[in-house]
PDB file of C-alpha atoms and ligand atoms in Angstrom:
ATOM      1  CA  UNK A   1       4.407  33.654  36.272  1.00 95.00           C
ATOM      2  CA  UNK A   2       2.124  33.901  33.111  1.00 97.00           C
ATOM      3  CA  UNK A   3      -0.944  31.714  33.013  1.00 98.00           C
ATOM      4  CA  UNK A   4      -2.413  30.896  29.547  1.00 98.00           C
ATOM      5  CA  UNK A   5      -5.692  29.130  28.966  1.00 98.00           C
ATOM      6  CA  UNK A   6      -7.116  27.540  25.703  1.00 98.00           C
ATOM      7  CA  UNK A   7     -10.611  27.652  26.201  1.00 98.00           C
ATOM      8  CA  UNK A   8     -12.310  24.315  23.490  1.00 98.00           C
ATOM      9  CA  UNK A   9     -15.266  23.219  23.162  1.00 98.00           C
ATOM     10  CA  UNK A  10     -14.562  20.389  25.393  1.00 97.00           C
ATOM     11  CA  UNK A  11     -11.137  20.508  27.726  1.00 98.00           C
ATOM     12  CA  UNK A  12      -9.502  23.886  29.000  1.00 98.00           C
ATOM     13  CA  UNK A  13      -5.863  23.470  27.948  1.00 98.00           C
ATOM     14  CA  UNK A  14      -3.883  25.275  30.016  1.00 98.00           C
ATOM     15  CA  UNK A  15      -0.035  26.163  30.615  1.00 98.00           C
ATOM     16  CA  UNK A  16       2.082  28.535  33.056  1.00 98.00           C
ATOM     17  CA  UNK A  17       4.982  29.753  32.296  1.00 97.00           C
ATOM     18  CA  UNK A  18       7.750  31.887  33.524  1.00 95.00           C
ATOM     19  CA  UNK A  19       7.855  35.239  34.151  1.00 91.00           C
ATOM     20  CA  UNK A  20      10.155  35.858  31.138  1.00 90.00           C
ATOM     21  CA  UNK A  21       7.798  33.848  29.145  1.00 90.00           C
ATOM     22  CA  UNK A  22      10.992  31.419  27.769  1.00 91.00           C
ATOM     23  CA  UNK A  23      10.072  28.462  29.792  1.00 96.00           C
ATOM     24  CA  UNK A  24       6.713  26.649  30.446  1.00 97.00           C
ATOM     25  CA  UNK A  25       6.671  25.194  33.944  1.00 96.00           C
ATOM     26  CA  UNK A  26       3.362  23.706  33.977  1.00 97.00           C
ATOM     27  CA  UNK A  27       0.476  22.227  31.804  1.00 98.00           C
ATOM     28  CA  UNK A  28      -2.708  20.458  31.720  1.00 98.00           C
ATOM     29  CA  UNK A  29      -5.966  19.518  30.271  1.00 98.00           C
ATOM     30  CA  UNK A  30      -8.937  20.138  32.330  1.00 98.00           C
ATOM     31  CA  UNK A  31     -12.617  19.625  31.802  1.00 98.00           C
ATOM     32  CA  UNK A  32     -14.428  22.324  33.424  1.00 98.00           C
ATOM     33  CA  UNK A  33     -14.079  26.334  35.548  1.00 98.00           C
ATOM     34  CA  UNK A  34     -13.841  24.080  38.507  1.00 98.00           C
ATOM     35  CA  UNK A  35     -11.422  21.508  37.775  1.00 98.00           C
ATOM     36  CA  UNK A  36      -9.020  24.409  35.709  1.00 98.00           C
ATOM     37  CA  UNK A  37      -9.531  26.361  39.469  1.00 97.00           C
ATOM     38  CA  UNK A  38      -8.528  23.585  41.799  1.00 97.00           C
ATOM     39  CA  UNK A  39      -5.570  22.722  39.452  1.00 98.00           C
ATOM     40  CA  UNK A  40      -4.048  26.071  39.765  1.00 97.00           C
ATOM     41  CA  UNK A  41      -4.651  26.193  43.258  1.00 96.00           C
ATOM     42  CA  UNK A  42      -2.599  23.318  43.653  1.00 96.00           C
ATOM     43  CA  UNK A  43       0.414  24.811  42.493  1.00 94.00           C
ATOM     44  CA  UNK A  44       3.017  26.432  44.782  1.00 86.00           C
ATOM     45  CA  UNK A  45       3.303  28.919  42.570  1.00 89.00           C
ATOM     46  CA  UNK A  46       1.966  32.898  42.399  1.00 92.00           C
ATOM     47  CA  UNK A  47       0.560  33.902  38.950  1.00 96.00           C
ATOM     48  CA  UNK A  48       1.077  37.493  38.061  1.00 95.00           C
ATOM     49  CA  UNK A  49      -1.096  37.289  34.616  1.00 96.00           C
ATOM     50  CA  UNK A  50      -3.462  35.773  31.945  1.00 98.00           C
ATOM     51  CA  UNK A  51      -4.004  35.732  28.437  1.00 98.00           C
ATOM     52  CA  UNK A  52      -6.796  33.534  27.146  1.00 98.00           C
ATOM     53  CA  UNK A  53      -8.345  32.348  23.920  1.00 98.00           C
ATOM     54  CA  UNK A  54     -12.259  30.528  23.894  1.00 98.00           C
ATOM     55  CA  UNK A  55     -14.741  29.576  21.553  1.00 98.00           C
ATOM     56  CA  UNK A  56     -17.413  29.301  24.391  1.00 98.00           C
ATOM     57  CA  UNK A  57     -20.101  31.657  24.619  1.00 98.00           C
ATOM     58  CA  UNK A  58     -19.085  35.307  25.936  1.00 97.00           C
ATOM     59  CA  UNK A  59     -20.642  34.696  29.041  1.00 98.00           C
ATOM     60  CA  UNK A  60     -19.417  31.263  29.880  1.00 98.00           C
ATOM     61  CA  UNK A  61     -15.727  33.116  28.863  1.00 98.00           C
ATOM     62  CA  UNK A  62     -16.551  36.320  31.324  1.00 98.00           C
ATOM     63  CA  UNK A  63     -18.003  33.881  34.004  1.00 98.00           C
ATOM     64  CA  UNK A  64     -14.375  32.111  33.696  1.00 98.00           C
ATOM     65  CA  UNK A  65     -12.066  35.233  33.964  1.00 98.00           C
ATOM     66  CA  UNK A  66     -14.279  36.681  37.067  1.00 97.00           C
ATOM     67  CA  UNK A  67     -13.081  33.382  38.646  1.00 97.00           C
ATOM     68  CA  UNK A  68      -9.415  34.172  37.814  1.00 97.00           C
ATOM     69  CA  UNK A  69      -9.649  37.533  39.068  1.00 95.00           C
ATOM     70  CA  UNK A  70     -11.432  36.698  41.924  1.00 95.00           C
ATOM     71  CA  UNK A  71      -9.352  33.990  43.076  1.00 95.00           C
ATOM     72  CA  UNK A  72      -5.875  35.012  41.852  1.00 96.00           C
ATOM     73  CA  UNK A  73      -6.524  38.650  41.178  1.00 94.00           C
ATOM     74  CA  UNK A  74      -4.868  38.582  37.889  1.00 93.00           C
ATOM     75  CA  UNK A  75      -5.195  40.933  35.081  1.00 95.00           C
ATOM     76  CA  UNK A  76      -6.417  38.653  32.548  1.00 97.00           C
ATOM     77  CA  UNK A  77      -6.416  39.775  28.409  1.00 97.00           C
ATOM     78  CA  UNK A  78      -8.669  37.410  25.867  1.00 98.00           C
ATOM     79  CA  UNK A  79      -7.316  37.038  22.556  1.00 98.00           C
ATOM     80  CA  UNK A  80     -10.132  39.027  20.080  1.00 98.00           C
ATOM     81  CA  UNK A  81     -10.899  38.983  16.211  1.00 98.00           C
ATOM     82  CA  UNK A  82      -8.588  40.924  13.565  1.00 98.00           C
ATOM     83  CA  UNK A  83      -9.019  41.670   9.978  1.00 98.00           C
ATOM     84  CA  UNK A  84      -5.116  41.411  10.152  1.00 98.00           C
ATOM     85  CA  UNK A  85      -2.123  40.312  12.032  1.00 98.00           C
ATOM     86  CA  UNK A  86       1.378  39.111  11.779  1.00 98.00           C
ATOM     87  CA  UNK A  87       1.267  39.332   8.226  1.00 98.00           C
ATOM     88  CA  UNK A  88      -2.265  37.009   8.051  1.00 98.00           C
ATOM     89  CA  UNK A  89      -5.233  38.549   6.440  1.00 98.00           C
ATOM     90  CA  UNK A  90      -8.445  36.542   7.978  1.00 98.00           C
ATOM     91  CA  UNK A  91     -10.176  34.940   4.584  1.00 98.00           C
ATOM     92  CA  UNK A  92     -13.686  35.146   6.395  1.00 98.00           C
ATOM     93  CA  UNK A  93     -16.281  37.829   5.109  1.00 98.00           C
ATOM     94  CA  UNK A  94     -17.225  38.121   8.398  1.00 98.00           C
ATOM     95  CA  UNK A  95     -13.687  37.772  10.345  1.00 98.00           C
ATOM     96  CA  UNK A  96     -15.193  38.100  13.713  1.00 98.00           C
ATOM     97  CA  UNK A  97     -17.154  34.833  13.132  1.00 98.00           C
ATOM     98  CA  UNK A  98     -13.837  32.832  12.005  1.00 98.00           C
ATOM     99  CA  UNK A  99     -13.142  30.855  15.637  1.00 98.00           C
ATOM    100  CA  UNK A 100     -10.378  32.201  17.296  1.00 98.00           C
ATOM    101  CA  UNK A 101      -8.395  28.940  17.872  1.00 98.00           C
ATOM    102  CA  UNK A 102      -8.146  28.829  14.590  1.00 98.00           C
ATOM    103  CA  UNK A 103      -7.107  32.259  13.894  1.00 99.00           C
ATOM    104  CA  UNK A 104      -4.055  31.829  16.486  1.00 99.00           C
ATOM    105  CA  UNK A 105      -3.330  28.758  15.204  1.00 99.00           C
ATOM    106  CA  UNK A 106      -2.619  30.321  11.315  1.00 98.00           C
ATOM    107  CA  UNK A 107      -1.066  33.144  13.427  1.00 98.00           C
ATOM    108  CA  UNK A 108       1.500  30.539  15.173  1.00 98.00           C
ATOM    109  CA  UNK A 109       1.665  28.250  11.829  1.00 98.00           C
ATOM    110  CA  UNK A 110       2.690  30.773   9.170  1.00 98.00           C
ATOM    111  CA  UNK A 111       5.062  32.319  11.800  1.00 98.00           C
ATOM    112  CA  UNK A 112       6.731  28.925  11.701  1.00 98.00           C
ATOM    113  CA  UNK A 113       6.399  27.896   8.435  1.00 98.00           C
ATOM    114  CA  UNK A 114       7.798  31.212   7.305  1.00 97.00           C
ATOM    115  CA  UNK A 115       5.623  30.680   4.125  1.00 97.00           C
ATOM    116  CA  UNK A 116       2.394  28.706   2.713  1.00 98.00           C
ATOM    117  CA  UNK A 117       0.746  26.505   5.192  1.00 98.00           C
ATOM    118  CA  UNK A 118      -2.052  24.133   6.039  1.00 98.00           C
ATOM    119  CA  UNK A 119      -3.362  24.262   9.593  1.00 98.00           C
ATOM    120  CA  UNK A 120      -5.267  20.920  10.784  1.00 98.00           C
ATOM    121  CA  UNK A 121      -6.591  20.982  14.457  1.00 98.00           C
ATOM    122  CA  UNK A 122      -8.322  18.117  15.681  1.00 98.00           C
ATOM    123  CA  UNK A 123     -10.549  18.775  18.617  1.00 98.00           C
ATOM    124  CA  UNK A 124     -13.497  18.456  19.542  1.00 98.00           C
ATOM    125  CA  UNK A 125     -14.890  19.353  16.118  1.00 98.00           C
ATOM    126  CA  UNK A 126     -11.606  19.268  12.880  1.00 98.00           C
ATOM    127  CA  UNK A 127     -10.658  22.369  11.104  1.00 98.00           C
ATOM    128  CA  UNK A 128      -8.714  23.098   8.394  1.00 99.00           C
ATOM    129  CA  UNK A 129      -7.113  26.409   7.437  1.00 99.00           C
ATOM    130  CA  UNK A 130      -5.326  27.429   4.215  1.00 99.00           C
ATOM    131  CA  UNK A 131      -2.630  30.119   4.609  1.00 99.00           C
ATOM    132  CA  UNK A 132      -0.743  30.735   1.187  1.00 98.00           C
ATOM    133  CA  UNK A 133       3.036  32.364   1.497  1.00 98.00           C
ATOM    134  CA  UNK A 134       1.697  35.729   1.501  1.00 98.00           C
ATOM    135  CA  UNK A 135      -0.585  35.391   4.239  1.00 98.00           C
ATOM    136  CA  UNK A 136      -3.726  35.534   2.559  1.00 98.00           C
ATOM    137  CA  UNK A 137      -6.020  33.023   4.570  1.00 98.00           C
ATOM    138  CA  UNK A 138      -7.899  30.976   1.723  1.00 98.00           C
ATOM    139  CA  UNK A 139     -10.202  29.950   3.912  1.00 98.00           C
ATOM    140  CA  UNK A 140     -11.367  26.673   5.655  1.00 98.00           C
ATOM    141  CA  UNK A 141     -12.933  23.510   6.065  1.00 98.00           C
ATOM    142  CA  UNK A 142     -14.435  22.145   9.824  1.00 98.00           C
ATOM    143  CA  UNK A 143     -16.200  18.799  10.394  1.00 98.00           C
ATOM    144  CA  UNK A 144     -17.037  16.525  13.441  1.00 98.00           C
ATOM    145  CA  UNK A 145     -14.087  15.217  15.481  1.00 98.00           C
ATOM    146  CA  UNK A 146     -13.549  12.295  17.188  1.00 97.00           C
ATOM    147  CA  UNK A 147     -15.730  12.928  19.861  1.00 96.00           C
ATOM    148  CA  UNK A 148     -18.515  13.890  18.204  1.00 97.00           C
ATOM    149  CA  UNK A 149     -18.406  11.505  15.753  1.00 97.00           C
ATOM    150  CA  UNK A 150     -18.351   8.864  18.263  1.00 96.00           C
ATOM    151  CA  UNK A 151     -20.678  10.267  20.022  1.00 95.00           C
ATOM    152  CA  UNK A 152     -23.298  10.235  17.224  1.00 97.00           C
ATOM    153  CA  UNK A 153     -23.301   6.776  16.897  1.00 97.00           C
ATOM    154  CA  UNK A 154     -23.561   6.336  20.111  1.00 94.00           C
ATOM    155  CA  UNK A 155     -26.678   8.087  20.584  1.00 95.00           C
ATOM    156  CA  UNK A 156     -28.267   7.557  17.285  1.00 97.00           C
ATOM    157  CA  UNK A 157     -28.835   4.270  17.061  1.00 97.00           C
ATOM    158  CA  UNK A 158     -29.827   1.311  18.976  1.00 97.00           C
ATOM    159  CA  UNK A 159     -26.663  -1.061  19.407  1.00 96.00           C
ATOM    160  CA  UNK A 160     -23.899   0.630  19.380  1.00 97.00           C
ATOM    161  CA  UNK A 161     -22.752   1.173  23.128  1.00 95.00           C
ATOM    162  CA  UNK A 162     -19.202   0.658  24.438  1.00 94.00           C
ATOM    163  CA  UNK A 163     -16.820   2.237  27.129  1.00 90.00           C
ATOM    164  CA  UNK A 164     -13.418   4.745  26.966  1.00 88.00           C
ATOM    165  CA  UNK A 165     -11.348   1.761  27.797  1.00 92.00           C
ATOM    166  CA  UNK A 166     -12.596  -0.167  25.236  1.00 94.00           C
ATOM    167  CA  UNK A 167     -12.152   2.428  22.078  1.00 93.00           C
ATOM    168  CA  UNK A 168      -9.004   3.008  23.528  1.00 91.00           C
ATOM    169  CA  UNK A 169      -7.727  -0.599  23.025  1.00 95.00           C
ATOM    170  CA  UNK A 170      -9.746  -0.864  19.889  1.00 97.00           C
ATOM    171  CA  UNK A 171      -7.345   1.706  17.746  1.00 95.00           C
ATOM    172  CA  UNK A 172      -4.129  -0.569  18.264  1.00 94.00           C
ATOM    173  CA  UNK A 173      -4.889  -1.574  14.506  1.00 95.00           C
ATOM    174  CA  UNK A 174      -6.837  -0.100  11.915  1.00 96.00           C
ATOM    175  CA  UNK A 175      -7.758  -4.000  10.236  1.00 98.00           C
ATOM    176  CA  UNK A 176     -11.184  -4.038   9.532  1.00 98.00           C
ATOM    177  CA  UNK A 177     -12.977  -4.239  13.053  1.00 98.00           C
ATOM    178  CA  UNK A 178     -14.194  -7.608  14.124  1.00 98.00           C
ATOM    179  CA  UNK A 179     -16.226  -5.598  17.053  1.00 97.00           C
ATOM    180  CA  UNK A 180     -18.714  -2.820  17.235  1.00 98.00           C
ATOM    181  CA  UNK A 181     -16.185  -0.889  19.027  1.00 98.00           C
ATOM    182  CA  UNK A 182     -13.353  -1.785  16.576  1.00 98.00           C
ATOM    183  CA  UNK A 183     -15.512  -1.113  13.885  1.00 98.00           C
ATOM    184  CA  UNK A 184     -16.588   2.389  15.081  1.00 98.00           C
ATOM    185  CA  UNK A 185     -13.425   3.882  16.505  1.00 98.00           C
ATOM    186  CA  UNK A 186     -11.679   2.410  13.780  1.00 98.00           C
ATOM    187  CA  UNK A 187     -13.758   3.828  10.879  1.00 98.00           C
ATOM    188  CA  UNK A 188     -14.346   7.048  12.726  1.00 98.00           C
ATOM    189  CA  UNK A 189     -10.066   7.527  13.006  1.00 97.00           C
ATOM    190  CA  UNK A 190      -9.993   6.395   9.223  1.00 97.00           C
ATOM    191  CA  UNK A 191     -12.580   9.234   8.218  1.00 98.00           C
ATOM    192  CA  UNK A 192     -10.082  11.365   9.807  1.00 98.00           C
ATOM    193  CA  UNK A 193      -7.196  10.174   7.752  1.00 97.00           C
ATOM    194  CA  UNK A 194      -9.060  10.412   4.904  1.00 98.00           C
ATOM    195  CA  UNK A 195      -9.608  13.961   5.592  1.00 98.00           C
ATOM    196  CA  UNK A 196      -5.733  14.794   5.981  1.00 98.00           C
ATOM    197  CA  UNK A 197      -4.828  13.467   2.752  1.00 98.00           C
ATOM    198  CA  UNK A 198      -8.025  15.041   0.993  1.00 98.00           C
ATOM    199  CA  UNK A 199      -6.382  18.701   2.676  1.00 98.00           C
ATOM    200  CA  UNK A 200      -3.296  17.525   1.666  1.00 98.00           C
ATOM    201  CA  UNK A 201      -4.303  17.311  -1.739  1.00 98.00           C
ATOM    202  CA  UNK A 202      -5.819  20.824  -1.806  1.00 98.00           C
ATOM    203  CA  UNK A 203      -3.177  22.314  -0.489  1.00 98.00           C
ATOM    204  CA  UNK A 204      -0.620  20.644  -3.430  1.00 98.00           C
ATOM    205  CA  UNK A 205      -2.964  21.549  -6.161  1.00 98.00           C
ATOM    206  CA  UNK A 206      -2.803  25.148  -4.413  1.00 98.00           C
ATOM    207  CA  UNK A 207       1.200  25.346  -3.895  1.00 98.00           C
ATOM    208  CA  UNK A 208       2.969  22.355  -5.301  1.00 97.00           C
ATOM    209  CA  UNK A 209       4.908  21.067  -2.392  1.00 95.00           C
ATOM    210  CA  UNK A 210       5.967  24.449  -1.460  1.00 97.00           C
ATOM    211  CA  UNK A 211       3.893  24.208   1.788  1.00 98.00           C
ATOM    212  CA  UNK A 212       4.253  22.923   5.924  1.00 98.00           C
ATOM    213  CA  UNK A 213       1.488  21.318   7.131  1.00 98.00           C
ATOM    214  CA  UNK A 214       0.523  21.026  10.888  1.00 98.00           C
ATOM    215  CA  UNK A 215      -1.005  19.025  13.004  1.00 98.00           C
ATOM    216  CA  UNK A 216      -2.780  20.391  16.339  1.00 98.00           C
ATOM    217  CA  UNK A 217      -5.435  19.603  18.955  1.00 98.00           C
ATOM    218  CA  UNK A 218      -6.214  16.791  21.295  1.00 97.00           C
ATOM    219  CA  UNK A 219      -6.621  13.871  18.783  1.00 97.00           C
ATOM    220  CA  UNK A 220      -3.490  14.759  16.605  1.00 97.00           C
ATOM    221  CA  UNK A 221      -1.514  11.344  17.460  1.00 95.00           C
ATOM    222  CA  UNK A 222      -4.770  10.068  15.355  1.00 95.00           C
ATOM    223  CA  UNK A 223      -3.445  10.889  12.207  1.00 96.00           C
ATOM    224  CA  UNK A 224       0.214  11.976  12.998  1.00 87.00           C
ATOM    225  CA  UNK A 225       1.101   8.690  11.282  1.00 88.00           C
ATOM    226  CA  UNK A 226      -0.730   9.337   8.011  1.00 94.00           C
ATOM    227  CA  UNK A 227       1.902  11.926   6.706  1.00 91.00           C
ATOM    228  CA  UNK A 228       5.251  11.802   7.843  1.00 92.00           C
ATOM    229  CA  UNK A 229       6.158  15.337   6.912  1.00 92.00           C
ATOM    230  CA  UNK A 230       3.484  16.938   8.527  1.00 97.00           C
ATOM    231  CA  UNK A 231       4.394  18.647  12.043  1.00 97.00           C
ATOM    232  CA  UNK A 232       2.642  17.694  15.307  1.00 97.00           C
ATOM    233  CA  UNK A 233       2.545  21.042  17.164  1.00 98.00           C
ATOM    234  CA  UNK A 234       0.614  20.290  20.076  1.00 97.00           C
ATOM    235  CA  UNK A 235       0.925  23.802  21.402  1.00 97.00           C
ATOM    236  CA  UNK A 236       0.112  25.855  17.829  1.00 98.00           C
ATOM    237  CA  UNK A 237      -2.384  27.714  19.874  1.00 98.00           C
ATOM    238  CA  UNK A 238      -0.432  29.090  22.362  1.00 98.00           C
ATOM    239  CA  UNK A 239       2.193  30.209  19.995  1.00 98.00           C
ATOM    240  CA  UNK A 240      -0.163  32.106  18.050  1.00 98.00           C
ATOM    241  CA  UNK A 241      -1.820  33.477  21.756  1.00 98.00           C
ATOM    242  CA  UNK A 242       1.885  35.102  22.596  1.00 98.00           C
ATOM    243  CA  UNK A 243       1.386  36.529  19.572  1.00 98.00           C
ATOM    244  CA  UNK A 244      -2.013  38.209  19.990  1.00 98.00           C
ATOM    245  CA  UNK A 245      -1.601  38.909  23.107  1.00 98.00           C
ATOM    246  CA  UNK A 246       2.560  39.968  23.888  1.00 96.00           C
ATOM    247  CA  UNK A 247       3.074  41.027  27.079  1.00 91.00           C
ATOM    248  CA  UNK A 248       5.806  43.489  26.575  1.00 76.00           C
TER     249      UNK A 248
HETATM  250  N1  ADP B   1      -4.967  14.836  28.262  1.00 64.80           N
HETATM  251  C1  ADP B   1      -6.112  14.858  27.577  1.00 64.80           C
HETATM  252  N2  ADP B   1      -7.250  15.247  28.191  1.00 64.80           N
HETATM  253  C2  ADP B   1      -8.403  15.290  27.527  1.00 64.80           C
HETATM  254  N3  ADP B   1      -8.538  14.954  26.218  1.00 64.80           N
HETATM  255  C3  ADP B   1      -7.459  14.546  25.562  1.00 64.80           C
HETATM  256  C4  ADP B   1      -6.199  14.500  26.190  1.00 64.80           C
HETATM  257  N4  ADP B   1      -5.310  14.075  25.276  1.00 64.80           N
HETATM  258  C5  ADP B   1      -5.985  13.854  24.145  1.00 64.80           C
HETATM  259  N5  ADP B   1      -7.298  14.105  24.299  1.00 64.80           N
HETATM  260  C6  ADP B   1      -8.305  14.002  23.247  1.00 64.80           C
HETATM  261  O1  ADP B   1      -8.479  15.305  22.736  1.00 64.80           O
HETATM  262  C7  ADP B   1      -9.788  15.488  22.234  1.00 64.80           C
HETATM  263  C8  ADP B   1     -10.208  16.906  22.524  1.00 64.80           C
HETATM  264  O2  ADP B   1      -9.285  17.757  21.891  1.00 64.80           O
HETATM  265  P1  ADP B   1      -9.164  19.277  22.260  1.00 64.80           P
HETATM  266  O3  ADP B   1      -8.211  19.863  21.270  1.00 64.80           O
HETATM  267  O4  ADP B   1      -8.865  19.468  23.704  1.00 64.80           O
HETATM  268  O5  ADP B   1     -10.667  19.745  21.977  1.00 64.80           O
HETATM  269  P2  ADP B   1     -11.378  21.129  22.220  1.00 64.80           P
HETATM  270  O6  ADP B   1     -10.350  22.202  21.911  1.00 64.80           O
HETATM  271  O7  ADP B   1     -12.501  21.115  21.251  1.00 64.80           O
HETATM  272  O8  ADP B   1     -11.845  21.181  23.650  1.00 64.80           O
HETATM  273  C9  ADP B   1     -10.657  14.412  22.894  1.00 64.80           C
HETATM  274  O9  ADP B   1     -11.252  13.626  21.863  1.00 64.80           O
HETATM  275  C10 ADP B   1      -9.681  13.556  23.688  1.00 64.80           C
HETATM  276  O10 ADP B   1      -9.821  12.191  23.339  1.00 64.80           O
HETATM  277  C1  PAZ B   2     -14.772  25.256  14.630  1.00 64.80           C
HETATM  278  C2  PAZ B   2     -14.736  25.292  16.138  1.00 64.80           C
HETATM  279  C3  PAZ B   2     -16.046  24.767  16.683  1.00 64.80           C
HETATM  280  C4  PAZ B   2     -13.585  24.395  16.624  1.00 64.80           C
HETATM  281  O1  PAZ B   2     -13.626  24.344  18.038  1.00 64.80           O
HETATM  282  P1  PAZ B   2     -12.894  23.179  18.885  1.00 64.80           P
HETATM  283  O2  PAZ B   2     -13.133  21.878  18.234  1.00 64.80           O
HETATM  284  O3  PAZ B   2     -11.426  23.520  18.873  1.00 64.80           O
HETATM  285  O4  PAZ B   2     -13.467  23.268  20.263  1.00 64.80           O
HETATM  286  C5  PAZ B   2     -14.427  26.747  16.649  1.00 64.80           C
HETATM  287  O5  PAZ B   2     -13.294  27.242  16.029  1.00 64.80           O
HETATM  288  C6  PAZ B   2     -15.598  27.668  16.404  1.00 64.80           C
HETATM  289  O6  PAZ B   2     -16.548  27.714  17.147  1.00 64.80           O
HETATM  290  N1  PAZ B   2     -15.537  28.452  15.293  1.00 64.80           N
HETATM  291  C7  PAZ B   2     -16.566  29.408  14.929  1.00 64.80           C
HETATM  292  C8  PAZ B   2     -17.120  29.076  13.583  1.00 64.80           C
HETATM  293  C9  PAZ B   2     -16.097  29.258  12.463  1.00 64.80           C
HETATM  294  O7  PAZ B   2     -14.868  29.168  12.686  1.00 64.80           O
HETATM  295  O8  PAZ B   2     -16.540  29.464  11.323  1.00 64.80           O
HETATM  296  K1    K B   3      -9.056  23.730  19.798  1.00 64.80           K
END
């Protein structure tokens, strides 16, 4: 069985799949070395290899696949920065500094999209990234997510203090909050809606409506609703990781 991780700022996503790589047999979202550890441990199951994107530190990412070798003895290959691949040309001036989740995702979303397309990935921090039919990367956008946005408030002023559970039940609506916590999680998830349509109107001024857009990361359901033609690819990632990384 293959074992592939998606190392965030926040949560390790990780999958396993079989040893043809046409089926994924298991998945989860962990939040830290130890937790992704006793997860696989749990699983009847014997992993034969890894492939692995992060945008930690490279320490905090070798730290992680000495674990994996040590514990499952697995050959384990980390997806790196290219100038080029799969027909994308990274837009950066410095591709090695463009973050690596979002290279795979273009990777995965022009594959796809078999043409233009705008990648939005909403993690811990939101990126955009602007891939026009020929492959030429554009370039991109990246601003607080949810959880840092949140967060912010949270810690930057003096009143504003609430649970999970509570901004949970506080998105059911997006009416003008009659609650700190409405008011917060509500304006925070509108920002973010804002901020599709303001891509969205980039990317028609770039293409006309000759373009897929897609929707990735933890807190895509956020704004899934904003534009129905949009694509929620919760696993853009790890198609774009396959293709950095093929086994065979
Ligand atoms: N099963 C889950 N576990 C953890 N976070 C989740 C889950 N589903 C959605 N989320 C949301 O996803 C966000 C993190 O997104 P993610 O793409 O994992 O970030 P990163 O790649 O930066 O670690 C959090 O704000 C969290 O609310
Ligand atoms: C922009 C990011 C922080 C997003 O990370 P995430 O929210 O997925 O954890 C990551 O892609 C990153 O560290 N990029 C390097 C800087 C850059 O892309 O320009
Ligand atoms: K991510």
């Amino acid at each position: 069985m293959i074992l592939e991780l998606d190392c965030g700022n926040s949560f390790i996503k990780w999958r396993v799949l079989s040893a043809k790589a046409d089926a994924v047999v298991q998945e989860g979202v962990v939040d830290s070395d130890q937790a992704l550890l006793d997860a696989l441990h749990g699983l009847a199951i014997s992993l034969q290899r890894c492939r692995l994107v992060s945008v930690r530190t490279a320490e905090e990412t070798s730290d992680l696949i000495k674990l994996l070798e040590r514990d499952f003895r697995l050959p384990v290959v980390c997806a790196a920065p290219a100038r080029e691949m799969s027909g994308v040309r990274n837009g950066y001036e410095e591709y090695e500094r463009l973050g690596l989740d979002r290279w795979l995702a273009m990777l995965g979303g022009y594959r796809l999209a078999s043409g233009a397309c705008l990648v939005l990935d909403f993690g811990t921090a939101v990126t955009a990234d602007f891939v026009a039919a020929d492959g030429e990367h554009l370039g991109g956008f990246i601003c607080p997510g949810m959880p840092l946005m949140r967060n912010q408030l949270r810690t930057h002023t003096r009143k504003i203090r609430y649970g999970d559970q509570a901004a949970e039940r506080a998105l059911v609506s997006h009416a003008p909050g009659r609650s700190t916590v409405e008011a917060v999680e509500r304006g925070c998830s509108l920002m973010l809606r804002g901020f599709v349509l303001t891509q969205i109107e980039l990317a028609r001024a770039y293409w006309g409506g000759d373009f897929t857009v897609f929707v990735t990361g933890g807190d895509a359901d956020l704004v899934s609703g904003v534009v129905p033609e949009a694509k929620v690819v919760p696993d853009l990632v790890f198609v774009g990781l396959a293709m950095a990384c093929p086994f065979s």
